[in-house]
């Protein structure tokens, strides 16, 4: 793995499909992305980029 200074990286939008599995109460349980199932292990945080 090679470290790249932050100034050299460009923001990229993710345009790959992902399916999210929710509990009846609306909490996310798992994400299926690139054929793998990723369980949600912590309370989700709201984040965004402007």
JSON list of N, CA and C in Angstrom, two decimals:
[
{"chain": "A", "resi": 1, "resn": "UNK", "atom": "N", "xyz": [0.84, -1.17, 0.00]},
{"chain": "A", "resi": 1, "resn": "UNK", "atom": "CA", "xyz": [0.00, 0.00, 0.00]},
{"chain": "A", "resi": 1, "resn": "UNK", "atom": "C", "xyz": [0.88, 1.24, 0.00]},
{"chain": "A", "resi": 2, "resn": "UNK", "atom": "N", "xyz": [0.52, 2.21, -0.78]},
{"chain": "A", "resi": 2, "resn": "UNK", "atom": "CA", "xyz": [1.29, 3.44, -0.88]},
{"chain": "A", "resi": 2, "resn": "UNK", "atom": "C", "xyz": [0.45, 4.61, -0.40]},
{"chain": "A", "resi": 3, "resn": "UNK", "atom": "N", "xyz": [1.02, 5.43, 0.48]},
{"chain": "A", "resi": 3, "resn": "UNK", "atom": "CA", "xyz": [0.32, 6.62, 0.95]},
{"chain": "A", "resi": 3, "resn": "UNK", "atom": "C", "xyz": [0.38, 7.71, -0.11]},
{"chain": "A", "resi": 4, "resn": "UNK", "atom": "N", "xyz": [-0.72, 8.40, -0.30]},
{"chain": "A", "resi": 4, "resn": "UNK", "atom": "CA", "xyz": [-0.79, 9.48, -1.28]},
{"chain": "A", "resi": 4, "resn": "UNK", "atom": "C", "xyz": [-1.20, 10.73, -0.53]},
{"chain": "A", "resi": 5, "resn": "UNK", "atom": "N", "xyz": [-0.46, 11.83, -0.70]},
{"chain": "A", "resi": 5, "resn": "UNK", "atom": "CA", "xyz": [-0.87, 13.09, -0.04]},
{"chain": "A", "resi": 5, "resn": "UNK", "atom": "C", "xyz": [-2.28, 13.48, -0.43]},
{"chain": "A", "resi": 6, "resn": "UNK", "atom": "N", "xyz": [-3.03, 14.04, 0.50]},
{"chain": "A", "resi": 6, "resn": "UNK", "atom": "CA", "xyz": [-4.43, 14.40, 0.28]},
{"chain": "A", "resi": 6, "resn": "UNK", "atom": "C", "xyz": [-4.61, 15.36, -0.89]},
{"chain": "A", "resi": 7, "resn": "UNK", "atom": "N", "xyz": [-3.66, 16.23, -1.15]},
{"chain": "A", "resi": 7, "resn": "UNK", "atom": "CA", "xyz": [-3.78, 17.19, -2.24]},
{"chain": "A", "resi": 7, "resn": "UNK", "atom": "C", "xyz": [-3.82, 16.50, -3.60]},
{"chain": "A", "resi": 8, "resn": "UNK", "atom": "N", "xyz": [-3.28, 15.30, -3.70]},
{"chain": "A", "resi": 8, "resn": "UNK", "atom": "CA", "xyz": [-3.21, 14.60, -4.98]},
{"chain": "A", "resi": 8, "resn": "UNK", "atom": "C", "xyz": [-4.43, 13.72, -5.25]},
{"chain": "A", "resi": 9, "resn": "UNK", "atom": "N", "xyz": [-5.29, 13.55, -4.28]},
{"chain": "A", "resi": 9, "resn": "UNK", "atom": "CA", "xyz": [-6.46, 12.71, -4.49]},
{"chain": "A", "resi": 9, "resn": "UNK", "atom": "C", "xyz": [-7.64, 13.56, -4.93]},
{"chain": "A", "resi": 10, "resn": "UNK", "atom": "N", "xyz": [-8.43, 13.04, -5.82]},
{"chain": "A", "resi": 10, "resn": "UNK", "atom": "CA", "xyz": [-9.62, 13.74, -6.29]},
{"chain": "A", "resi": 10, "resn": "UNK", "atom": "C", "xyz": [-10.86, 13.04, -5.74]},
{"chain": "A", "resi": 11, "resn": "UNK", "atom": "N", "xyz": [-11.86, 13.79, -5.28]},
{"chain": "A", "resi": 11, "resn": "UNK", "atom": "CA", "xyz": [-13.08, 13.15, -4.80]},
{"chain": "A", "resi": 11, "resn": "UNK", "atom": "C", "xyz": [-13.77, 12.40, -5.92]},
{"chain": "A", "resi": 12, "resn": "UNK", "atom": "N", "xyz": [-14.28, 11.24, -5.62]},
{"chain": "A", "resi": 12, "resn": "UNK", "atom": "CA", "xyz": [-14.95, 10.43, -6.62]},
{"chain": "A", "resi": 12, "resn": "UNK", "atom": "C", "xyz": [-16.31, 9.99, -6.08]},
{"chain": "A", "resi": 13, "resn": "UNK", "atom": "N", "xyz": [-17.31, 10.04, -6.93]},
{"chain": "A", "resi": 13, "resn": "UNK", "atom": "CA", "xyz": [-18.64, 9.56, -6.56]},
{"chain": "A", "resi": 13, "resn": "UNK", "atom": "C", "xyz": [-18.67, 8.04, -6.76]},
{"chain": "A", "resi": 14, "resn": "UNK", "atom": "N", "xyz": [-19.32, 7.37, -5.84]},
{"chain": "A", "resi": 14, "resn": "UNK", "atom": "CA", "xyz": [-19.49, 5.93, -5.99]},
{"chain": "A", "resi": 14, "resn": "UNK", "atom": "C", "xyz": [-20.73, 5.69, -6.83]},
{"chain": "A", "resi": 15, "resn": "UNK", "atom": "N", "xyz": [-20.57, 5.00, -7.93]},
{"chain": "A", "resi": 15, "resn": "UNK", "atom": "CA", "xyz": [-21.70, 4.74, -8.81]},
{"chain": "A", "resi": 15, "resn": "UNK", "atom": "C", "xyz": [-21.97, 3.25, -8.93]},
{"chain": "A", "resi": 16, "resn": "UNK", "atom": "N", "xyz": [-21.51, 2.46, -7.97]},
{"chain": "A", "resi": 16, "resn": "UNK", "atom": "CA", "xyz": [-21.77, 1.03, -7.98]},
{"chain": "A", "resi": 16, "resn": "UNK", "atom": "C", "xyz": [-23.01, 0.73, -7.15]},
{"chain": "A", "resi": 17, "resn": "UNK", "atom": "N", "xyz": [-23.81, -0.22, -7.59]},
{"chain": "A", "resi": 17, "resn": "UNK", "atom": "CA", "xyz": [-25.01, -0.54, -6.82]},
{"chain": "A", "resi": 17, "resn": "UNK", "atom": "C", "xyz": [-24.68, -1.26, -5.51]},
{"chain": "A", "resi": 18, "resn": "UNK", "atom": "N", "xyz": [-25.46, -0.97, -4.49]},
{"chain": "A", "resi": 18, "resn": "UNK", "atom": "CA", "xyz": [-25.35, -1.64, -3.20]},
{"chain": "A", "resi": 18, "resn": "UNK", "atom": "C", "xyz": [-26.76, -1.85, -2.67]},
{"chain": "A", "resi": 19, "resn": "UNK", "atom": "N", "xyz": [-27.02, -3.01, -2.08]},
{"chain": "A", "resi": 19, "resn": "UNK", "atom": "CA", "xyz": [-28.32, -3.31, -1.48]},
{"chain": "A", "resi": 19, "resn": "UNK", "atom": "C", "xyz": [-28.16, -3.26, 0.03]},
{"chain": "A", "resi": 20, "resn": "UNK", "atom": "N", "xyz": [-29.09, -2.60, 0.70]},
{"chain": "A", "resi": 20, "resn": "UNK", "atom": "CA", "xyz": [-29.04, -2.47, 2.14]},
{"chain": "A", "resi": 20, "resn": "UNK", "atom": "C", "xyz": [-30.22, -3.21, 2.74]},
{"chain": "A", "resi": 21, "resn": "UNK", "atom": "N", "xyz": [-29.94, -4.06, 3.74]},
{"chain": "A", "resi": 21, "resn": "UNK", "atom": "CA", "xyz": [-30.97, -4.82, 4.43]},
{"chain": "A", "resi": 21, "resn": "UNK", "atom": "C", "xyz": [-31.28, -4.11, 5.74]},
{"chain": "A", "resi": 22, "resn": "UNK", "atom": "N", "xyz": [-32.59, -3.87, 5.99]},
{"chain": "A", "resi": 22, "resn": "UNK", "atom": "CA", "xyz": [-33.03, -3.13, 7.17]},
{"chain": "A", "resi": 22, "resn": "UNK", "atom": "C", "xyz": [-33.84, -4.02, 8.11]},
{"chain": "A", "resi": 23, "resn": "UNK", "atom": "N", "xyz": [-33.78, -3.72, 9.40]},
{"chain": "A", "resi": 23, "resn": "UNK", "atom": "CA", "xyz": [-34.63, -4.35, 10.40]},
{"chain": "A", "resi": 23, "resn": "UNK", "atom": "C", "xyz": [-36.03, -3.72, 10.30]},
{"chain": "A", "resi": 24, "resn": "UNK", "atom": "N", "xyz": [-37.06, -4.35, 10.85]},
{"chain": "A", "resi": 24, "resn": "UNK", "atom": "CA", "xyz": [-38.41, -3.76, 10.79]},
{"chain": "A", "resi": 24, "resn": "UNK", "atom": "C", "xyz": [-38.48, -2.34, 11.37]},
{"chain": "A", "resi": 25, "resn": "UNK", "atom": "N", "xyz": [-37.61, -2.01, 12.32]},
{"chain": "A", "resi": 25, "resn": "UNK", "atom": "CA", "xyz": [-37.61, -0.67, 12.91]},
{"chain": "A", "resi": 25, "resn": "UNK", "atom": "C", "xyz": [-36.88, 0.36, 12.08]},
{"chain": "A", "resi": 26, "resn": "UNK", "atom": "N", "xyz": [-36.25, -0.04, 10.97]},
{"chain": "A", "resi": 26, "resn": "UNK", "atom": "CA", "xyz": [-35.56, 0.89, 10.08]},
{"chain": "A", "resi": 26, "resn": "UNK", "atom": "C", "xyz": [-34.05, 0.93, 10.24]},
{"chain": "A", "resi": 27, "resn": "UNK", "atom": "N", "xyz": [-33.49, 0.20, 11.21]},
{"chain": "A", "resi": 27, "resn": "UNK", "atom": "CA", "xyz": [-32.04, 0.20, 11.40]},
{"chain": "A", "resi": 27, "resn": "UNK", "atom": "C", "xyz": [-31.39, -0.66, 10.32]},
{"chain": "A", "resi": 28, "resn": "UNK", "atom": "N", "xyz": [-30.28, -0.19, 9.73]},
{"chain": "A", "resi": 28, "resn": "UNK", "atom": "CA", "xyz": [-29.59, -1.00, 8.73]},
{"chain": "A", "resi": 28, "resn": "UNK", "atom": "C", "xyz": [-28.91, -2.21, 9.39]},
{"chain": "A", "resi": 29, "resn": "UNK", "atom": "N", "xyz": [-29.06, -3.37, 8.77]},
{"chain": "A", "resi": 29, "resn": "UNK", "atom": "CA", "xyz": [-28.47, -4.61, 9.30]},
{"chain": "A", "resi": 29, "resn": "UNK", "atom": "C", "xyz": [-27.24, -5.04, 8.52]},
{"chain": "A", "resi": 30, "resn": "UNK", "atom": "N", "xyz": [-27.28, -4.90, 7.20]},
{"chain": "A", "resi": 30, "resn": "UNK", "atom": "CA", "xyz": [-26.17, -5.37, 6.37]},
{"chain": "A", "resi": 30, "resn": "UNK", "atom": "C", "xyz": [-26.21, -4.67, 5.02]},
{"chain": "A", "resi": 31, "resn": "UNK", "atom": "N", "xyz": [-25.06, -4.66, 4.36]},
{"chain": "A", "resi": 31, "resn": "UNK", "atom": "CA", "xyz": [-24.92, -4.08, 3.02]},
{"chain": "A", "resi": 31, "resn": "UNK", "atom": "C", "xyz": [-24.35, -5.15, 2.11]},
{"chain": "A", "resi": 32, "resn": "UNK", "atom": "N", "xyz": [-25.00, -5.39, 0.98]},
{"chain": "A", "resi": 32, "resn": "UNK", "atom": "CA", "xyz": [-24.46, -6.30, -0.03]},
{"chain": "A", "resi": 32, "resn": "UNK", "atom": "C", "xyz": [-23.83, -5.44, -1.11]},
{"chain": "A", "resi": 33, "resn": "UNK", "atom": "N", "xyz": [-22.50, -5.59, -1.28]},
{"chain": "A", "resi": 33, "resn": "UNK", "atom": "CA", "xyz": [-21.74, -4.77, -2.23]},
{"chain": "A", "resi": 33, "resn": "UNK", "atom": "C", "xyz": [-20.69, -5.65, -2.87]},
{"chain": "A", "resi": 34, "resn": "UNK", "atom": "N", "xyz": [-20.62, -5.60, -4.18]},
{"chain": "A", "resi": 34, "resn": "UNK", "atom": "CA", "xyz": [-19.67, -6.39, -4.97]},
{"chain": "A", "resi": 34, "resn": "UNK", "atom": "C", "xyz": [-19.76, -7.88, -4.64]},
{"chain": "A", "resi": 35, "resn": "UNK", "atom": "N", "xyz": [-20.98, -8.36, -4.43]},
{"chain": "A", "resi": 35, "resn": "UNK", "atom": "CA", "xyz": [-21.19, -9.79, -4.21]},
{"chain": "A", "resi": 35, "resn": "UNK", "atom": "C", "xyz": [-20.90, -10.27, -2.80]},
{"chain": "A", "resi": 36, "resn": "UNK", "atom": "N", "xyz": [-20.53, -9.37, -1.89]},
{"chain": "A", "resi": 36, "resn": "UNK", "atom": "CA", "xyz": [-20.24, -9.76, -0.50]},
{"chain": "A", "resi": 36, "resn": "UNK", "atom": "C", "xyz": [-21.24, -9.10, 0.43]},
{"chain": "A", "resi": 37, "resn": "UNK", "atom": "N", "xyz": [-21.51, -9.77, 1.54]},
{"chain": "A", "resi": 37, "resn": "UNK", "atom": "CA", "xyz": [-22.42, -9.24, 2.54]},
{"chain": "A", "resi": 37, "resn": "UNK", "atom": "C", "xyz": [-21.61, -8.67, 3.69]},
{"chain": "A", "resi": 38, "resn": "UNK", "atom": "N", "xyz": [-21.81, -7.38, 3.98]},
{"chain": "A", "resi": 38, "resn": "UNK", "atom": "CA", "xyz": [-21.08, -6.68, 5.03]},
{"chain": "A", "resi": 38, "resn": "UNK", "atom": "C", "xyz": [-22.06, -6.34, 6.15]},
{"chain": "A", "resi": 39, "resn": "UNK", "atom": "N", "xyz": [-21.96, -7.02, 7.31]},
{"chain": "A", "resi": 39, "resn": "UNK", "atom": "CA", "xyz": [-22.88, -6.69, 8.41]},
{"chain": "A", "resi": 39, "resn": "UNK", "atom": "C", "xyz": [-22.56, -5.33, 9.02]},
{"chain": "A", "resi": 40, "resn": "UNK", "atom": "N", "xyz": [-23.59, -4.64, 9.46]},
{"chain": "A", "resi": 40, "resn": "UNK", "atom": "CA", "xyz": [-23.41, -3.37, 10.15]},
{"chain": "A", "resi": 40, "resn": "UNK", "atom": "C", "xyz": [-23.03, -3.69, 11.59]},
{"chain": "A", "resi": 41, "resn": "UNK", "atom": "N", "xyz": [-21.86, -3.21, 12.01]},
{"chain": "A", "resi": 41, "resn": "UNK", "atom": "CA", "xyz": [-21.32, -3.58, 13.33]},
{"chain": "A", "resi": 41, "resn": "UNK", "atom": "C", "xyz": [-21.44, -2.46, 14.35]},
{"chain": "A", "resi": 42, "resn": "UNK", "atom": "N", "xyz": [-21.82, -1.25, 13.95]},
{"chain": "A", "resi": 42, "resn": "UNK", "atom": "CA", "xyz": [-21.89, -0.13, 14.88]},
{"chain": "A", "resi": 42, "resn": "UNK", "atom": "C", "xyz": [-23.07, 0.75, 14.50]},
{"chain": "A", "resi": 43, "resn": "UNK", "atom": "N", "xyz": [-23.42, 1.63, 15.38]},
{"chain": "A", "resi": 43, "resn": "UNK", "atom": "CA", "xyz": [-24.49, 2.60, 15.11]},
{"chain": "A", "resi": 43, "resn": "UNK", "atom": "C", "xyz": [-24.08, 3.47, 13.93]},
{"chain": "A", "resi": 44, "resn": "UNK", "atom": "N", "xyz": [-24.92, 3.58, 12.90]},
{"chain": "A", "resi": 44, "resn": "UNK", "atom": "CA", "xyz": [-24.53, 4.38, 11.73]},
{"chain": "A", "resi": 44, "resn": "UNK", "atom": "C", "xyz": [-24.41, 5.86, 12.07]},
{"chain": "A", "resi": 45, "resn": "UNK", "atom": "N", "xyz": [-23.48, 6.52, 11.41]},
{"chain": "A", "resi": 45, "resn": "UNK", "atom": "CA", "xyz": [-23.28, 7.95, 11.56]},
{"chain": "A", "resi": 45, "resn": "UNK", "atom": "C", "xyz": [-23.68, 8.65, 10.27]},
{"chain": "A", "resi": 46, "resn": "UNK", "atom": "N", "xyz": [-24.27, 9.82, 10.40]},
{"chain": "A", "resi": 46, "resn": "UNK", "atom": "CA", "xyz": [-24.64, 10.60, 9.23]},
{"chain": "A", "resi": 46, "resn": "UNK", "atom": "C", "xyz": [-23.42, 11.41, 8.78]},
{"chain": "A", "resi": 47, "resn": "UNK", "atom": "N", "xyz": [-23.00, 11.26, 7.54]},
{"chain": "A", "resi": 47, "resn": "UNK", "atom": "CA", "xyz": [-21.88, 12.03, 7.03]},
{"chain": "A", "resi": 47, "resn": "UNK", "atom": "C", "xyz": [-22.15, 12.41, 5.58]},
{"chain": "A", "resi": 48, "resn": "UNK", "atom": "N", "xyz": [-21.54, 13.50, 5.17]},
{"chain": "A", "resi": 48, "resn": "UNK", "atom": "CA", "xyz": [-21.68, 13.97, 3.80]},
{"chain": "A", "resi": 48, "resn": "UNK", "atom": "C", "xyz": [-20.51, 14.86, 3.45]},
{"chain": "A", "resi": 49, "resn": "UNK", "atom": "N", "xyz": [-20.40, 15.15, 2.18]},
{"chain": "A", "resi": 49, "resn": "UNK", "atom": "CA", "xyz": [-19.31, 15.99, 1.68]},
{"chain": "A", "resi": 49, "resn": "UNK", "atom": "C", "xyz": [-19.94, 17.11, 0.87]},
{"chain": "A", "resi": 50, "resn": "UNK", "atom": "N", "xyz": [-19.47, 18.32, 1.06]},
{"chain": "A", "resi": 50, "resn": "UNK", "atom": "CA", "xyz": [-20.00, 19.47, 0.29]},
{"chain": "A", "resi": 50, "resn": "UNK", "atom": "C", "xyz": [-19.02, 19.88, -0.76]}
]
